[in-house]
PDB file of C-alpha atoms and ligand atoms in Angstrom:
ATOM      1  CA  UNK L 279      -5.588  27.402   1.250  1.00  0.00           C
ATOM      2  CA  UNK L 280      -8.597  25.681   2.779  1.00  0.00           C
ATOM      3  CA  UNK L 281      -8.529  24.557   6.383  1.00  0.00           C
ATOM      4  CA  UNK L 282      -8.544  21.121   7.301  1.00  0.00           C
ATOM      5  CA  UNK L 283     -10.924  19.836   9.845  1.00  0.00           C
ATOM      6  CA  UNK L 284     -10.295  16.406  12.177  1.00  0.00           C
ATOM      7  CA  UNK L 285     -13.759  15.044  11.060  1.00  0.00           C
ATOM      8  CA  UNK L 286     -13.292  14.670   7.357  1.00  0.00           C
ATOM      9  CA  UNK L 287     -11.983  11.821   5.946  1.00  0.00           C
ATOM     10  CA  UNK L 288      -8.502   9.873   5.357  1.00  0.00           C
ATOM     11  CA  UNK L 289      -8.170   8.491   1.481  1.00  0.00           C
ATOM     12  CA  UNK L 290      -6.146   5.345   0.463  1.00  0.00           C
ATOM     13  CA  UNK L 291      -5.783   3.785  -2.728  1.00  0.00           C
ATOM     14  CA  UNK L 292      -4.073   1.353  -4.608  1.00  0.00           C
ATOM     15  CA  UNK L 293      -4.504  -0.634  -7.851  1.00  0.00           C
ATOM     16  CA  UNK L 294      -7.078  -2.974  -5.887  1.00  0.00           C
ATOM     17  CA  UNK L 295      -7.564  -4.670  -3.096  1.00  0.00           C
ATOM     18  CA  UNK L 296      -3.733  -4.876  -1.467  1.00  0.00           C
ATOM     19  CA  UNK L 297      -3.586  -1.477   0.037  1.00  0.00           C
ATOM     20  CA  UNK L 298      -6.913  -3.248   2.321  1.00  0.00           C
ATOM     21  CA  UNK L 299      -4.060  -4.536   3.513  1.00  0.00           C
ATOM     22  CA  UNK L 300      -3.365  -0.726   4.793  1.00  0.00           C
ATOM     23  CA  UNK L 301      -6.996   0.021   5.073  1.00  0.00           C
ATOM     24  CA  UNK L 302      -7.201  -2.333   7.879  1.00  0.00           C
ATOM     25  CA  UNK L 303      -3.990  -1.610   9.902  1.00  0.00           C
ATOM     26  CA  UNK L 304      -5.276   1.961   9.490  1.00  0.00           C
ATOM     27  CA  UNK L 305      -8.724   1.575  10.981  1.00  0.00           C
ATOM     28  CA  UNK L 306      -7.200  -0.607  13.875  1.00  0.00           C
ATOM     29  CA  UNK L 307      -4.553   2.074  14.635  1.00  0.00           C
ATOM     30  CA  UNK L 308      -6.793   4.818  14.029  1.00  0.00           C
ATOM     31  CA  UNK L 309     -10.741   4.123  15.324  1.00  0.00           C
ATOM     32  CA  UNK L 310     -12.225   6.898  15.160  1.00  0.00           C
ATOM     33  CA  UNK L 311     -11.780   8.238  11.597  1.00  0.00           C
ATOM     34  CA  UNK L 312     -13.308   7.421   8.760  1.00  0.00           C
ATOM     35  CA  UNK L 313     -11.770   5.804   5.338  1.00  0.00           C
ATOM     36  CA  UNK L 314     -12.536   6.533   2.050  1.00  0.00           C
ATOM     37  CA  UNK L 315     -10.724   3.726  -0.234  1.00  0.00           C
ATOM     38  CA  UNK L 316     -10.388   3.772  -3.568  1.00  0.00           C
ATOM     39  CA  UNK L 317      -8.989   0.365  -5.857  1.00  0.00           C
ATOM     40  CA  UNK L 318      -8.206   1.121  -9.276  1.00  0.00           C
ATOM     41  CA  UNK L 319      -9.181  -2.138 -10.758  1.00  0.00           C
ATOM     42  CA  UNK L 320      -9.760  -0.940 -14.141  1.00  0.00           C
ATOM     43  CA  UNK L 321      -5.836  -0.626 -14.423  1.00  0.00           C
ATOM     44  CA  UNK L 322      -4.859  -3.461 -12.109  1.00  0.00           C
ATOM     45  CA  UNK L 323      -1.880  -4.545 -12.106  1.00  0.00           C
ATOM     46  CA  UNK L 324       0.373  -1.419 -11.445  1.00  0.00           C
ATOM     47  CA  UNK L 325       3.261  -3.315 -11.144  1.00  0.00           C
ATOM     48  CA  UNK L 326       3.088  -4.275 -14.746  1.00  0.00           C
ATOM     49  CA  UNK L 327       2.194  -0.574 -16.182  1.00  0.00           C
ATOM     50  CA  UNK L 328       5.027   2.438 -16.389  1.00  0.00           C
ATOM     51  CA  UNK L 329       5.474   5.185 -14.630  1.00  0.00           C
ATOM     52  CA  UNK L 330       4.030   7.399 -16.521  1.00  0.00           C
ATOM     53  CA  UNK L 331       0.578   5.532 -16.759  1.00  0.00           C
ATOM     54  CA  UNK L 332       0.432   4.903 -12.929  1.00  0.00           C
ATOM     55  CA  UNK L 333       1.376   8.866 -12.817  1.00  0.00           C
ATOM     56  CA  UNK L 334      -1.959   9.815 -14.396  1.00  0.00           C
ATOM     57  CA  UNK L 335      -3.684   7.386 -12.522  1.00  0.00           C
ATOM     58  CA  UNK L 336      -2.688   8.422  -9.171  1.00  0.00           C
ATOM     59  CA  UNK L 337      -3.299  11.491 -10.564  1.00  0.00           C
ATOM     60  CA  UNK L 338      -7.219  11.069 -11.262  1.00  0.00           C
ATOM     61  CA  UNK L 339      -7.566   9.349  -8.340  1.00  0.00           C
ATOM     62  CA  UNK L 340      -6.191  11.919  -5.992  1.00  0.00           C
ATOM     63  CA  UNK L 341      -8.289  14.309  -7.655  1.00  0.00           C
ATOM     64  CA  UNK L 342     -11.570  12.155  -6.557  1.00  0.00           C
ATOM     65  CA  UNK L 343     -10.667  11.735  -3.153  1.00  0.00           C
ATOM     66  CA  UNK L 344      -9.965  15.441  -2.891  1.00  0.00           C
ATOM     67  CA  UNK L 345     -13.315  16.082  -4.133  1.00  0.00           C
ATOM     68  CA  UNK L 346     -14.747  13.272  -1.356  1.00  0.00           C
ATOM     69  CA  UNK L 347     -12.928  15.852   0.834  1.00  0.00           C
ATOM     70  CA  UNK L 348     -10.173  13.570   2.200  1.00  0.00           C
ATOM     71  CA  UNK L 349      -7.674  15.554   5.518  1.00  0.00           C
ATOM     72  CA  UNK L 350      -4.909  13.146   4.284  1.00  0.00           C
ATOM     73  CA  UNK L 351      -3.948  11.178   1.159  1.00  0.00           C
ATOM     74  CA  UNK L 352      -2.267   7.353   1.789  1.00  0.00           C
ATOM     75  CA  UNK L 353      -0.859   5.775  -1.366  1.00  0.00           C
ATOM     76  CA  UNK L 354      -1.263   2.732  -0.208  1.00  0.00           C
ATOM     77  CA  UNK L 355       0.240   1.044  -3.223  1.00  0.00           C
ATOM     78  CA  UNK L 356       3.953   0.587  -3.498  1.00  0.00           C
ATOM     79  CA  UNK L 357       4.181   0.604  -7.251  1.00  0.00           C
ATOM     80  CA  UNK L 358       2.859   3.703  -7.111  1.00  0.00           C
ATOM     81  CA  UNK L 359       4.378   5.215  -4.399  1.00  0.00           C
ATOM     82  CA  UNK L 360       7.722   4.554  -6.142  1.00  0.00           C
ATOM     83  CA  UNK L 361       6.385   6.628  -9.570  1.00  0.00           C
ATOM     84  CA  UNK L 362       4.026   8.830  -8.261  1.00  0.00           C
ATOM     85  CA  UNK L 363       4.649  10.407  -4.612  1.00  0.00           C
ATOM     86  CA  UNK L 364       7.132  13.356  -5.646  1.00  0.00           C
ATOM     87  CA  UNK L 365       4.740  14.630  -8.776  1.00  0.00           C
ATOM     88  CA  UNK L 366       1.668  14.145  -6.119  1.00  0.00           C
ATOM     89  CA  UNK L 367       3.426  16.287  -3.892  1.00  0.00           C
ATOM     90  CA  UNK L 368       4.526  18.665  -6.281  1.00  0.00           C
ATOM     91  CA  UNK L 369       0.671  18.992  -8.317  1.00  0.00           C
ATOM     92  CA  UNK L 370      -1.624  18.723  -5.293  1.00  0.00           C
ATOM     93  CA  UNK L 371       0.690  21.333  -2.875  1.00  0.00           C
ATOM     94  CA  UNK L 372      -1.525  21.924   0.176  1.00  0.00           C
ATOM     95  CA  UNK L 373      -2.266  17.733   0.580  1.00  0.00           C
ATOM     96  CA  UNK L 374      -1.023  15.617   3.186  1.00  0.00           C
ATOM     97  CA  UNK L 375       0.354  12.600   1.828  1.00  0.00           C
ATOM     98  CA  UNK L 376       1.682   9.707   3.239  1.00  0.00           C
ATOM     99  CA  UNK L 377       3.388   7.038   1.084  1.00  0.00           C
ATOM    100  CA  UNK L 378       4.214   3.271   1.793  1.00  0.00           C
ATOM    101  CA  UNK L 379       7.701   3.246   0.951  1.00  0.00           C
ATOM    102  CA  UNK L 380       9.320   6.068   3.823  1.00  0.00           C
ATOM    103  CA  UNK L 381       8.063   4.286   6.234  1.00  0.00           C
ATOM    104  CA  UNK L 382       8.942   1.131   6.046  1.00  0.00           C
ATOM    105  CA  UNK L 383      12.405   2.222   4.703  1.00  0.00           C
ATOM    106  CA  UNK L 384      12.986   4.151   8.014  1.00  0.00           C
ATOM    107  CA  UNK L 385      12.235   1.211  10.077  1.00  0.00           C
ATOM    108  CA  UNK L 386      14.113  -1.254   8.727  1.00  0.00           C
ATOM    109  CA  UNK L 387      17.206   1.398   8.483  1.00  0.00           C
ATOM    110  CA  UNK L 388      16.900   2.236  12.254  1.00  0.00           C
ATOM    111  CA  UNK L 389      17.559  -1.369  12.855  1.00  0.00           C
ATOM    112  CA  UNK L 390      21.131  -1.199  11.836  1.00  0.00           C
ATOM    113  CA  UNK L 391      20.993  -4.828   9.639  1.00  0.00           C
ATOM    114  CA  UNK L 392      23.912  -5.538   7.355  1.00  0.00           C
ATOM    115  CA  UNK L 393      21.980  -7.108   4.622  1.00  0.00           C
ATOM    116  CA  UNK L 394      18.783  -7.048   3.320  1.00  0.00           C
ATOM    117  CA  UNK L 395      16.577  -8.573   0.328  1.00  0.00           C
ATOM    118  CA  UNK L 396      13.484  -6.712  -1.239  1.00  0.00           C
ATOM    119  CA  UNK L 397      10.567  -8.309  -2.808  1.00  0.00           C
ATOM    120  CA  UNK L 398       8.346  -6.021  -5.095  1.00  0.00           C
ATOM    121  CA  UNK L 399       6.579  -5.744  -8.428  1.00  0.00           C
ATOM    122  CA  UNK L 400       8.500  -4.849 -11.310  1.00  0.00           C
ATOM    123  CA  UNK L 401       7.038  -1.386 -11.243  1.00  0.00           C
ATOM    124  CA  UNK L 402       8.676  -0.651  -7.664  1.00  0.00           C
ATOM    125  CA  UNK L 403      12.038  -3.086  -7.775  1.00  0.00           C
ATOM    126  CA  UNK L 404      12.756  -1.539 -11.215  1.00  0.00           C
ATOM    127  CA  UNK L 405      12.060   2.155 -10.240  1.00  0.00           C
ATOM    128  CA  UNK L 406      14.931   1.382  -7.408  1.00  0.00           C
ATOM    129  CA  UNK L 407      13.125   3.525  -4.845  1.00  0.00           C
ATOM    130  CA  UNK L 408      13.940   1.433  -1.968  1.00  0.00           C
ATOM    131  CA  UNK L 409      17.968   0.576  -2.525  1.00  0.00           C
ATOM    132  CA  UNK L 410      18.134   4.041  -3.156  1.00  0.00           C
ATOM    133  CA  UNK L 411      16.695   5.161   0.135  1.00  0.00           C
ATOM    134  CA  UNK L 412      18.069   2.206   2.187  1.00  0.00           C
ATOM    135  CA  UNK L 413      21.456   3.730   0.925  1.00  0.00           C
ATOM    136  CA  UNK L 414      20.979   6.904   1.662  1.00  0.00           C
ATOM    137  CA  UNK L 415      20.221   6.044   5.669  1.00  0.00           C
ATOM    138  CA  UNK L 416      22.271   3.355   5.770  1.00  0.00           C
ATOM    139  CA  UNK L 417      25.094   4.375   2.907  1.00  0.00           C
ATOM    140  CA  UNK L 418      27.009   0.393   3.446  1.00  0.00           C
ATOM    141  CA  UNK L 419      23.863  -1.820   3.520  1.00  0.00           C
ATOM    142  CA  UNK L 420      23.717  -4.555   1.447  1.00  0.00           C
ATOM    143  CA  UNK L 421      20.230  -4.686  -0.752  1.00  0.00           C
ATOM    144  CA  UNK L 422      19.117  -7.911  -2.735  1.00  0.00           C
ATOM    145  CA  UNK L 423      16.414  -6.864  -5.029  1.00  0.00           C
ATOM    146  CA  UNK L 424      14.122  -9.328  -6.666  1.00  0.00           C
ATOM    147  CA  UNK L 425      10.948  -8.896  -8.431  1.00  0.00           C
ATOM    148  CA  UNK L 426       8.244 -11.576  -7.963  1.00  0.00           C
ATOM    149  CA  UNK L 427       5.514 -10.943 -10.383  1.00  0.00           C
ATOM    150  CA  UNK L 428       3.725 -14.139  -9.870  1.00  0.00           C
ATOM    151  CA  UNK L 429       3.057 -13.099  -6.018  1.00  0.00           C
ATOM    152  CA  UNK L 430       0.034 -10.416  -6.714  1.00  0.00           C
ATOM    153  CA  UNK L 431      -2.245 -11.944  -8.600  1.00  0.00           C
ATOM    154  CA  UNK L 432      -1.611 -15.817  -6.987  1.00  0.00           C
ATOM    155  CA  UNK L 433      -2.675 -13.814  -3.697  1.00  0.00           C
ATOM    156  CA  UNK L 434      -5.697 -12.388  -5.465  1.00  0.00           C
ATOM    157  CA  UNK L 435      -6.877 -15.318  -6.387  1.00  0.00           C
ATOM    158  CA  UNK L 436      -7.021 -16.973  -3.227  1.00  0.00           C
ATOM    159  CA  UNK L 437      -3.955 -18.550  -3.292  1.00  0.00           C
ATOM    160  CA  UNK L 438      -2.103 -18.216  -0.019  1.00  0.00           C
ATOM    161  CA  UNK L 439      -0.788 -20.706   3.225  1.00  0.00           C
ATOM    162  CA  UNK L 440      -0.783 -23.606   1.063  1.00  0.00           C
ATOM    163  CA  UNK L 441       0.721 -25.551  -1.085  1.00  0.00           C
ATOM    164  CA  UNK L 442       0.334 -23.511  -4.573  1.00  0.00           C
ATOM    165  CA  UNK L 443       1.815 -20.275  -2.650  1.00  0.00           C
ATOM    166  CA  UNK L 444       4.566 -22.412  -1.152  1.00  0.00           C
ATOM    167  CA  UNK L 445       6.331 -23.522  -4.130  1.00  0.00           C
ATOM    168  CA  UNK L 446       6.166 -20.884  -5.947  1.00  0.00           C
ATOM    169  CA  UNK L 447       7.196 -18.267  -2.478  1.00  0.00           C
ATOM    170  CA  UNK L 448       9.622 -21.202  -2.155  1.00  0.00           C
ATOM    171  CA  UNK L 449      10.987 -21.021  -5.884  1.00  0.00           C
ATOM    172  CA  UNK L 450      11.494 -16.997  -5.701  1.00  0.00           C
ATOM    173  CA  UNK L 451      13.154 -16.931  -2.064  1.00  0.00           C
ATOM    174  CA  UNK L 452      15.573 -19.835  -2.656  1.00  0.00           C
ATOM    175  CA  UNK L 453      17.006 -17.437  -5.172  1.00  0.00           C
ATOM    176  CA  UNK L 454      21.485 -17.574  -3.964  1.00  0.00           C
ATOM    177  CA  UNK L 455      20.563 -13.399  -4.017  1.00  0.00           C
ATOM    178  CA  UNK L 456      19.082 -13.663  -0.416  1.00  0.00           C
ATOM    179  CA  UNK L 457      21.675 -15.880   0.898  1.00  0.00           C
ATOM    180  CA  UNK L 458      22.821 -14.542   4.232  1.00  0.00           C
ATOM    181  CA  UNK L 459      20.482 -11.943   4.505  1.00  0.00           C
ATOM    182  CA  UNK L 460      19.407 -10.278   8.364  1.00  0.00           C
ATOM    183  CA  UNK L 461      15.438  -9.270   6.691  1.00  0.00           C
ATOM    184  CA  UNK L 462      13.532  -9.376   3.826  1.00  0.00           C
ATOM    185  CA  UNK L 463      11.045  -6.365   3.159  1.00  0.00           C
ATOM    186  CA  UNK L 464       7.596  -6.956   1.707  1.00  0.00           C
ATOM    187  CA  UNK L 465       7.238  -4.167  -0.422  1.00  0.00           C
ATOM    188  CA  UNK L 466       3.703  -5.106  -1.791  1.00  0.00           C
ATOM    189  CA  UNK L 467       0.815  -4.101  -0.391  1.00  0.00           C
ATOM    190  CA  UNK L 468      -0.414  -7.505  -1.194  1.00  0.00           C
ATOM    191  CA  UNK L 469       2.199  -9.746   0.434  1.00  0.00           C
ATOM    192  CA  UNK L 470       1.156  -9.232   4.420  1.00  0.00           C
ATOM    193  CA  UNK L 471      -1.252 -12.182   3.125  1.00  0.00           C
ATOM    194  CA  UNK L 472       1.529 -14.603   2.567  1.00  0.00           C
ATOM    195  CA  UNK L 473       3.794 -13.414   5.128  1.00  0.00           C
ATOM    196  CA  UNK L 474       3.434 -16.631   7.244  1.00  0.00           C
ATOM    197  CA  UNK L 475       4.335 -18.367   4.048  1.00  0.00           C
ATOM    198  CA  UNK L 476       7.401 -16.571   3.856  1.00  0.00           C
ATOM    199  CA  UNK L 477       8.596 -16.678   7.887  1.00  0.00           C
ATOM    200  CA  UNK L 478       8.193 -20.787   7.654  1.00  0.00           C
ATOM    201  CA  UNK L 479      10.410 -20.856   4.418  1.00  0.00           C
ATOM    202  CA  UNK L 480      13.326 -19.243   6.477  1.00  0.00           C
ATOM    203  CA  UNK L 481      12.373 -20.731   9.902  1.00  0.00           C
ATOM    204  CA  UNK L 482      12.886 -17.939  12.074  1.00  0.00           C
ATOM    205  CA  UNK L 483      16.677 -16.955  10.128  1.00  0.00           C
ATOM    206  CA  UNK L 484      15.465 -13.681   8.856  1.00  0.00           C
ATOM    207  CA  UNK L 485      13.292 -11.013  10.406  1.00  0.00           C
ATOM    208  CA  UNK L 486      10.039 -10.120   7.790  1.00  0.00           C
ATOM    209  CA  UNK L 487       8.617  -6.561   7.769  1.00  0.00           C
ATOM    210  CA  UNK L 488       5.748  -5.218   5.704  1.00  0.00           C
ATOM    211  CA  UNK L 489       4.108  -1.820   5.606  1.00  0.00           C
ATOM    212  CA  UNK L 490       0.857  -1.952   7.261  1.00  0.00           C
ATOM    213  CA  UNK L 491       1.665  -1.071  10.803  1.00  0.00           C
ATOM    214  CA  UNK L 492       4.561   1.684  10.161  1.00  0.00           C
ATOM    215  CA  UNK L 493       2.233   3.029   7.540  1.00  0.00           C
ATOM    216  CA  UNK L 494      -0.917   3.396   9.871  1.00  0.00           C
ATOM    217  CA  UNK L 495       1.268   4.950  12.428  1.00  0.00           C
ATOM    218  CA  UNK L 496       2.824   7.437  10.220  1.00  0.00           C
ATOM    219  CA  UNK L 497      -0.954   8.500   9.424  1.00  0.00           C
ATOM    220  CA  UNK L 498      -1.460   8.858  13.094  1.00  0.00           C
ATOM    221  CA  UNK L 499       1.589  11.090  13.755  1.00  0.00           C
ATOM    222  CA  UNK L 500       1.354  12.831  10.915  1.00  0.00           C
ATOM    223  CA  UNK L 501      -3.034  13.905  11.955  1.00  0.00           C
ATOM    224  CA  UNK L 502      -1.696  13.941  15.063  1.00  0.00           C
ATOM    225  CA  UNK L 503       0.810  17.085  14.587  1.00  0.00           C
ATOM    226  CA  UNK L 504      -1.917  18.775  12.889  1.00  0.00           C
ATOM    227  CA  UNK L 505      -4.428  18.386  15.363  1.00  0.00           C
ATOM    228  CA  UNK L 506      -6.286  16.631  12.767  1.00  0.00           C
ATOM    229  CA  UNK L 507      -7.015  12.952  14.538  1.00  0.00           C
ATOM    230  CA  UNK L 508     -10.843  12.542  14.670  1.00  0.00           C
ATOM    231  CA  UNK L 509     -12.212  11.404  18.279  1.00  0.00           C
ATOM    232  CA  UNK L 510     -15.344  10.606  17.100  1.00  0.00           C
ATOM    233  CA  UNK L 511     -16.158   8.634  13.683  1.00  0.00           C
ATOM    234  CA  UNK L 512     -19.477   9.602  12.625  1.00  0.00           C
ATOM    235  CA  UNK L 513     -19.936   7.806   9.210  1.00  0.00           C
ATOM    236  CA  UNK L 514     -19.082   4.077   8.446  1.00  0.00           C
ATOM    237  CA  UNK L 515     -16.222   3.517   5.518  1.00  0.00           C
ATOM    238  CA  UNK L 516     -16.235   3.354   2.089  1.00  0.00           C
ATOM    239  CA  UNK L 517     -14.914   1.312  -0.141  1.00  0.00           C
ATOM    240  CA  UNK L 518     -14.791   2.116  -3.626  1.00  0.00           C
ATOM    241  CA  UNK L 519     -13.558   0.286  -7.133  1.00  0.00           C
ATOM    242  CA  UNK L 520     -13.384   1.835 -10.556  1.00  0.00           C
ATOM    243  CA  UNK L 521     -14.875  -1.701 -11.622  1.00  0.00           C
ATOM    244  CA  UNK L 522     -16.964  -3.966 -10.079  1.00  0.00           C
ATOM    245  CA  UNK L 523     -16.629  -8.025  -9.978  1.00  0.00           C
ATOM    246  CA  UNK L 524     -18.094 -10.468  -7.890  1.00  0.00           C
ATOM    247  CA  UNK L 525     -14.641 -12.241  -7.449  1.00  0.00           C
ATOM    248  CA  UNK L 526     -12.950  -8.534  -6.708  1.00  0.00           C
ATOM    249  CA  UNK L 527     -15.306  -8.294  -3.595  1.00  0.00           C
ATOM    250  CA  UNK L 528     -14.174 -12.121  -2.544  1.00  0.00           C
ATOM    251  CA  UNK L 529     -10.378 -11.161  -2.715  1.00  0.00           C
ATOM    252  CA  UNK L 530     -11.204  -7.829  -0.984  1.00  0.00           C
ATOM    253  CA  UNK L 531     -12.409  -9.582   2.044  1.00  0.00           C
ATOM    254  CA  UNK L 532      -9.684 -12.013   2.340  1.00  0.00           C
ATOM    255  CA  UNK L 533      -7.731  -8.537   2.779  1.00  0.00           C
ATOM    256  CA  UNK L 534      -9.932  -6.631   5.131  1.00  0.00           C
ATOM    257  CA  UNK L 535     -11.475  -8.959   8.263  1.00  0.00           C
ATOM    258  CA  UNK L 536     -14.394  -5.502   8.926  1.00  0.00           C
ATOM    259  CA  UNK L 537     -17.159  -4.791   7.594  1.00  0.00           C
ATOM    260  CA  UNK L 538     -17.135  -4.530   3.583  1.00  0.00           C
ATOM    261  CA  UNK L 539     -19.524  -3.215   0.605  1.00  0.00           C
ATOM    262  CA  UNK L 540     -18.125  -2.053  -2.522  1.00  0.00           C
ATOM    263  CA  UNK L 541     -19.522   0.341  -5.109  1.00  0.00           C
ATOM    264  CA  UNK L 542     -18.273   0.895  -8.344  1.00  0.00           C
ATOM    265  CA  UNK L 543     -17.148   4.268  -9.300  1.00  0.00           C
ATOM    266  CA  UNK L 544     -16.193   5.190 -12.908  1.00  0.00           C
ATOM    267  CA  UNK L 545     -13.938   7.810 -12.764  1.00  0.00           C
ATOM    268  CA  UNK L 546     -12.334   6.938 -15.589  1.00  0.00           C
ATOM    269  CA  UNK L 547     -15.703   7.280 -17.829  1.00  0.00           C
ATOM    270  CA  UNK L 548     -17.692   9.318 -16.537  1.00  0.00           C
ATOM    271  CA  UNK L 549     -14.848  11.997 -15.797  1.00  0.00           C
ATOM    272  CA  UNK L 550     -15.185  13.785 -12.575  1.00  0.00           C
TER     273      UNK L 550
HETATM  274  N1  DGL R 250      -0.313  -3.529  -4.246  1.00  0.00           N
HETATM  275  C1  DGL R 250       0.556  -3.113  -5.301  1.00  0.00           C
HETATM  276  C2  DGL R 250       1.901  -2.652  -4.715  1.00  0.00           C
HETATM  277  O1  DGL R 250       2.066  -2.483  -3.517  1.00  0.00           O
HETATM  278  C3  DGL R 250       0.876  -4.220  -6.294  1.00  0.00           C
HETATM  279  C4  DGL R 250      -0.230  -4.748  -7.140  1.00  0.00           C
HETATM  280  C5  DGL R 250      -0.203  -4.299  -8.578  1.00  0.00           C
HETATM  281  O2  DGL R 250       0.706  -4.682  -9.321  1.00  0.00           O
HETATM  282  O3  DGL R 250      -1.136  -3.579  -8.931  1.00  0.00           O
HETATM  283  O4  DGL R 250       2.815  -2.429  -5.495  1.00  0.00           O
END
């Protein structure tokens, strides 16, 4: 087994441009280490695709950040965290991989709610991932599950804090399933973009938590145990796509504030 060194980099992918999301709570937790990202926008949306496809995605994918010589793996995708993070683990055995799902699970568990709604893709909501794992911390919990397909791409095309993204946040939330409930878990990477949308439509009733944050700590304990975190970055990110559109580079920097350029990379057509 090869030995891991603090300066190489950390990978994180997702379909496209919502595990920037990630990317960016990452590189604020984490300053010193590099990022390698990698969007899949060839195959965008995820949520849409089944398991199996986003399996051999993840798959290819892995396999090219491996090669970029990535420390540490983040699927920064929820979709396909929820098909692909035991077969990841099981095919790529001596990688350190952090998923989305854990944990945001394990923070909202610790917090001893009694009821809770999820909003996802249908990819994730249907692969029941997180009432499953809710359960098992918290076996009496009470999970409301709704997908909201219309959510990803309104965000990726601008659409957020205004009037467009408030009817139709407002037409998905007002569903009677969330009545009553304590929080409501963002379990797309994409969503931290509308999360003020969602606090105003329950006006401070229910508490909102997304990924980014527990995620980019989880990297940062997880390096950390390995004496693996990097104290001093000596190359600037990258960002990567497997294709390239004007309008994909527009969305991405509505998700990351820093410093962005884009390449493509055709992994799926040039093989590897
Ligand atoms: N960002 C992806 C997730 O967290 C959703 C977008 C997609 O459907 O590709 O599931």
């Amino acid at each position: 087994m090869e030995v891991k060194k603090s300066s190489q980099p950390i990978g994180i992918f997702d379909s496209g441009v919502g595990g920037l999301t990630v990317a960016d709570a990452v590189s604020r937790r984490l300053v010193h280490e590099e990022i390698i990202y990698f969007g899949d926008t060839v195959h965008l949306p995820y949520g849409e695709k089944s398991a199996d496809a986003i399996r051999y995605y993840c798959l290819q994918i892995v396999k090219f950040l491996l090669k970029e010589d990535c420390k540490i793996v983040v699927i920064a995708c929820n979709s396909a965290s929820a098909a692909a993070y035991r077969p990841l683990l099981d095919f790529f055995e001596h990688t350190l991989f952090v998923n989305v799902v854990d944990p945001l699970v394990e923070e909202v568990a610790r917090r001893g709610f009694q009821s809770v709604g999820v909003i996802a893709t249908k990819a994730t909501i249907q692969s029941g991932v997180y009432e499953q794992k809710l359960k098992e911390l918290q076996p009496g919990l009470r999970v409301a599950s709704l997908t909201t397909p219309l959510l990803a791409p309104m965000i990726e095309e601008g659409f957020f804090n205004g009037v467009v993204s408030r009817t139709v946040i407002e037409n998905y939330l007002s569903n009677p399933m969330f009545e009553g409930i304590d929080a409501l878990l963002l379990a797309c990477t994409h969503y931290p973009l509308i999360k003020k949308n969602i606090q105003d439509f329950f006006e401070g009733r229910v508490q909102i938590f997304d990924s980014t944050d527990v995620v980019a700590q989880q990297v940062y304990t997880r390096l950390a145990s390995r004496n693996l975190l990097n104290d001093r970055r000596r190359q600037p990110h990258r960002f990567y796509v497997s294709d390239y559109t004007p309008s994909f580079e527009g969305a991405a920097r509505l998700f990351y504030p820093g410093e962005i350029q884009i390449e493509e990379k055709r992994i799926w057509r040039e093989g590897m």
